[in-house]
Structures are given as structure tokens and as C-alpha cells.
Amino acid sequence: MDKIVIQGGSELHGSVRISGAKNAVLPIMAAALLVEGVTVVRNVPDLRDTRTMIRLLEMVGAKTSFENHELTIDARPVDTPVAPYDLVKTMRASFYVLGPLLSRFGETKVSLPGGCAWGPRPVDFHLKGLEKLGAKISLEGGYIQAKADYLTGSTIRFEIPSVGATGNLMMAAVRARGTTVIENAAREPEIVQLGEFLNMMGAQVRGLGTDEITIHGVDSLQAADIRVIPDRIEAGTFLIAGAMLGSIELEAVEPKHLKVVVEKLEEAGAEIQSDQHTMKIHCTSPINPVNITTAVYPGFPTDLQAQWVALMALANGTSIITDTIYQDRFSHIPELSRLGARITLEKNVAVVMGRDQLIGAPVMSTDIRASASLILAGLAAQGTTEISRIYHIDRGYERIEEKFRTLGASIQRIPE
Ligand code: UD1
């Protein structure tokens, strides 16, 4: 397993290009299974998760080619609507194929994802929603079997908005008979883009970006060509790096997806200028302590909570960080403590007592965003930080060490 080794303390300067959004491309790739045609997806980030989804698409029979961030998916030959445990257990987003495969084939078998590094993460909303559309759902040998000669539009209300369940049900409902209404739907930009992609294919999805999405079923869809939106979580991670360590310009970014993150960074003392597709951040010293509570979009994203803890570990005072989306998503805290961060955790609330300096140490990465948090802390710490199990970072960040190196960081990947 590769390691990342960082000599901390270098100031960061220069510009970095933000990649396409992981959480947008994965459902778009699943949606390509809806049509007997050739989909083209541009600005595709080259990530371990993208590669896993490509393998899954090929397993169900699609032909793909992926070069220079352009992915072509020929879904005409798809004939095996089964998503195996080996893939789904490594990437929960594989569950996104459930809706499209059921819609296209009238039956499918998709492995249940199981637990993950930050808690149980159920899929009950996806399943209850499909049942409302008329699917028969059963569990056999760890696999969800879904069957429906045809799906029928219905009203589905989520207890809490779920990104994955909103996406899955949108994809299932586009060819259902009649109208489906999803109440308390996710409003994340990645879900908006999925809906726009479905509309480009001929679907009729309305209310995107609001909490009520209406889908009028259509008889057929055609393949489309789409460019993936910038990754707001990668962008947020580099903004936090800028707030900690220097002066960074982000290119190919979508500032309007980062409003709350920018507000919080400004409260922390950073100076930010945004243009249409660029953002500049300058750090100021000291870093003010700023509380955050994660929330569904447009609130502060849970996917930036771990990185915010790293920033607050160096703040001039105490801050309180609450994760309301995932109560257990704090595996970065014991590792940040190894670098000298002073953090106490009670349930889903972390209290971070900032200090002037962190000191490098060997640490272990446990999931994508925890890894990003450890890289940020390592870049700021005095001395050497060695991060093991770094494969997690490659799931969600493209060549992160190269991007930080071009900004002046001393960071190397050491292959095993
Ligand atoms: C997506 C993102 C992930 C992000 C998360 C929250 C992708 C590929 N992943 O994950 O990076 O951290 O949104 O922004 O886009 N829930 C249920 N039952 C369900 C589904 C969800 O109880 O059937 C709960 C979850 O446990 C969680 C909350 O709903 O507490 C939100 O989860 P959800 O939005 O579904 O997250 P994902 O789509 O898995």
C-alpha cells in the first residue's frame, strides 16, 4: 500500500485546477445504463471510484473507453443486470445502478453495500421508494432482488433528504408510467446535474434544486453528451489549505456551490475573491475559531467536516464541530491527535482547542475525507508526517500529491 510523506511547513502559492465532481459523475455513469445507446461524459475525474464504476458497467455488459478525462459508455450490449458484492462493498455508490437496471430490465440483483468506515449507512429509503413505484423487493444471499414488469409513478416522501436515494429514484422513475413526486428531496448540485442529464436524454424531471422533484414518465430515452460539474469538495479542500498555508488560486471551480464554505472561511479570517470560474484565497493570521454544523445542501457539507477540524486544530481558540449527517464520521480525530491536535469528542460533537503548532507523526488514513484532513494537517505541521493506507484518498481526489506539489508543498507518494 502506498504512503504519502510530507515535510510540513512550506507556504503554498500558485494555482490549481479543480477536477470534475466524483459525486456527480458516479450517478451519471449509472444513468447511462438506462439507454440503448452511447453516452459521452466529459471532465471525468480519474479516480479509483470512477474506475470501480467503469468495472461495474463492464461487468453488466457495457463497453467503455476512458481517455483524457473523456468517458464513452456504450450501453447497447448490457445484458447482465447484476452488481456483485466484490465491487459494491468497495464503493457504496455502486448501489446507484439499482434504479436504472430495474427500469431497463424489469429485474436486477444488486449487493447490499454493508457498513462503512463511518457507520451503518442504510439504504432503506432507496428500497421503500422503489416499492412505492411498484417494485417487489427481496433480500437473498446479501443481494437485493428487485422486480417490476413496469414501474408506476407515485409520491415518495423521505424522512430526511438523501442524495443517493433521490438519485436512484429519479433514475427509476424516468420511464415509469405516470408522475412521481419526490418530497423532501436532496438539493445537492450533483443531483441537479443528474436530473439535467436525464432531461438531456429526454426525461421530464422538474423542480431540480428544490426539495420537491416531479418526474413525468416518458416512453423512451436517447443517449446524451455531458460535461461534469467541478468538484466542490475538492475545491473546498484546497480553499481550506489556502486558509491554513498561503495564497492559492482555484481554476475551473463553481463558486456558487461553495457559498457557505466561503462564509465560514471568511469568518475564520481568510480573504477570498471569486470570479465566474476562479477563486483566490489568502490566509491571514491568526485563524479565528469558527463553529460549524454539517447539513444538507446548501448547508456546510459533511464531506468537508474532517478538513475543517484540521483547520480549527490551528485556530486561535476553541471551536465546536457537529456532524448531523453522519454521527460517527470522526475517525480522523484520533489520527489528528497524534499530530498534537487537541480535540475531544462526545457523540457527534467535536470540541477543538486550537494551538499554534502541530508536529508531524506517522498516521493512518481511514476514509477519503479523513485522508484529506490528515494531508492538510501534515502540510501545516512541523517535521515529517507519514500517512499510510493512502489508497482511500485516490477514491476521491485525483493526483492530490501532484496538485499540492505544484503549489510548493513537499509531499511525496512512496509506493510500497
Ligand atoms: C452522498 C455522498 C457522500 C456524502 C453524503 C451526504 C455520493 C456518492 N456520496 O452519500 O459523499 O457524504 O451524500 O452528503 O454522492 N439515509 C438513510 N437511509 C437511506 C439513505 C440515507 O437513513 O436509505 C441517511 C444516511 O444514513 C445519512 C443521511 O440519510 O444519515 C444522508 O445520506 P445520503 O444523502 O443518502 O448519503 P449518500 O447518498 O450515501
PDB file of C-alpha atoms in Angstrom, residues 32 45 99-100 117 134 140 145 155 165 178-179 182 198 208 217 235 267 270 278 308 371 384 387:
ATOM      1  CA  ALA A  32     -26.010   5.737 -18.931  1.00  0.00           C
ATOM      2  CA  PRO A  45     -12.059  12.765 -12.769  1.00  0.00           C
ATOM      3  CA  GLY A  99     -32.757   2.200 -10.277  1.00  0.00           C
ATOM      4  CA  PRO A 100     -31.527   2.260 -13.906  1.00  0.00           C
ATOM      5  CA  ALA A 117     -15.921   3.451   7.934  1.00  0.00           C
ATOM      6  CA  GLY A 134     -44.469  -0.937  -7.590  1.00  0.00           C
ATOM      7  CA  GLU A 140     -31.339 -13.174  -0.939  1.00  0.00           C
ATOM      8  CA  GLN A 145     -33.530  -8.513  -5.836  1.00  0.00           C
ATOM      9  CA  THR A 155     -45.461  10.167  -4.272  1.00  0.00           C
ATOM     10  CA  ALA A 165     -31.998   7.700  -2.705  1.00  0.00           C
ATOM     11  CA  GLY A 178     -47.383   8.392 -14.792  1.00  0.00           C
ATOM     12  CA  THR A 179     -45.947  11.007 -12.470  1.00  0.00           C
ATOM     13  CA  ILE A 182     -40.166  13.041  -4.503  1.00  0.00           C
ATOM     14  CA  LEU A 198     -31.757  12.766 -17.553  1.00  0.00           C
ATOM     15  CA  LEU A 208     -34.367  20.275  -9.569  1.00  0.00           C
ATOM     16  CA  GLY A 217     -42.570   9.268 -17.002  1.00  0.00           C
ATOM     17  CA  ALA A 235     -12.341  22.836  -4.211  1.00  0.00           C
ATOM     18  CA  GLU A 267     -15.274  34.183   9.438  1.00  0.00           C
ATOM     19  CA  ALA A 270      -9.307  34.225   5.150  1.00  0.00           C
ATOM     20  CA  THR A 278     -11.955  31.060 -10.434  1.00  0.00           C
ATOM     21  CA  TRP A 308     -12.469  21.822   8.842  1.00  0.00           C
ATOM     22  CA  SER A 371      -7.221  11.309   4.467  1.00  0.00           C
ATOM     23  CA  THR A 384       7.589  14.775   8.797  1.00  0.00           C
ATOM     24  CA  ILE A 387       0.252   8.801   6.033  1.00  0.00           C
TER      25      ILE A 387
END
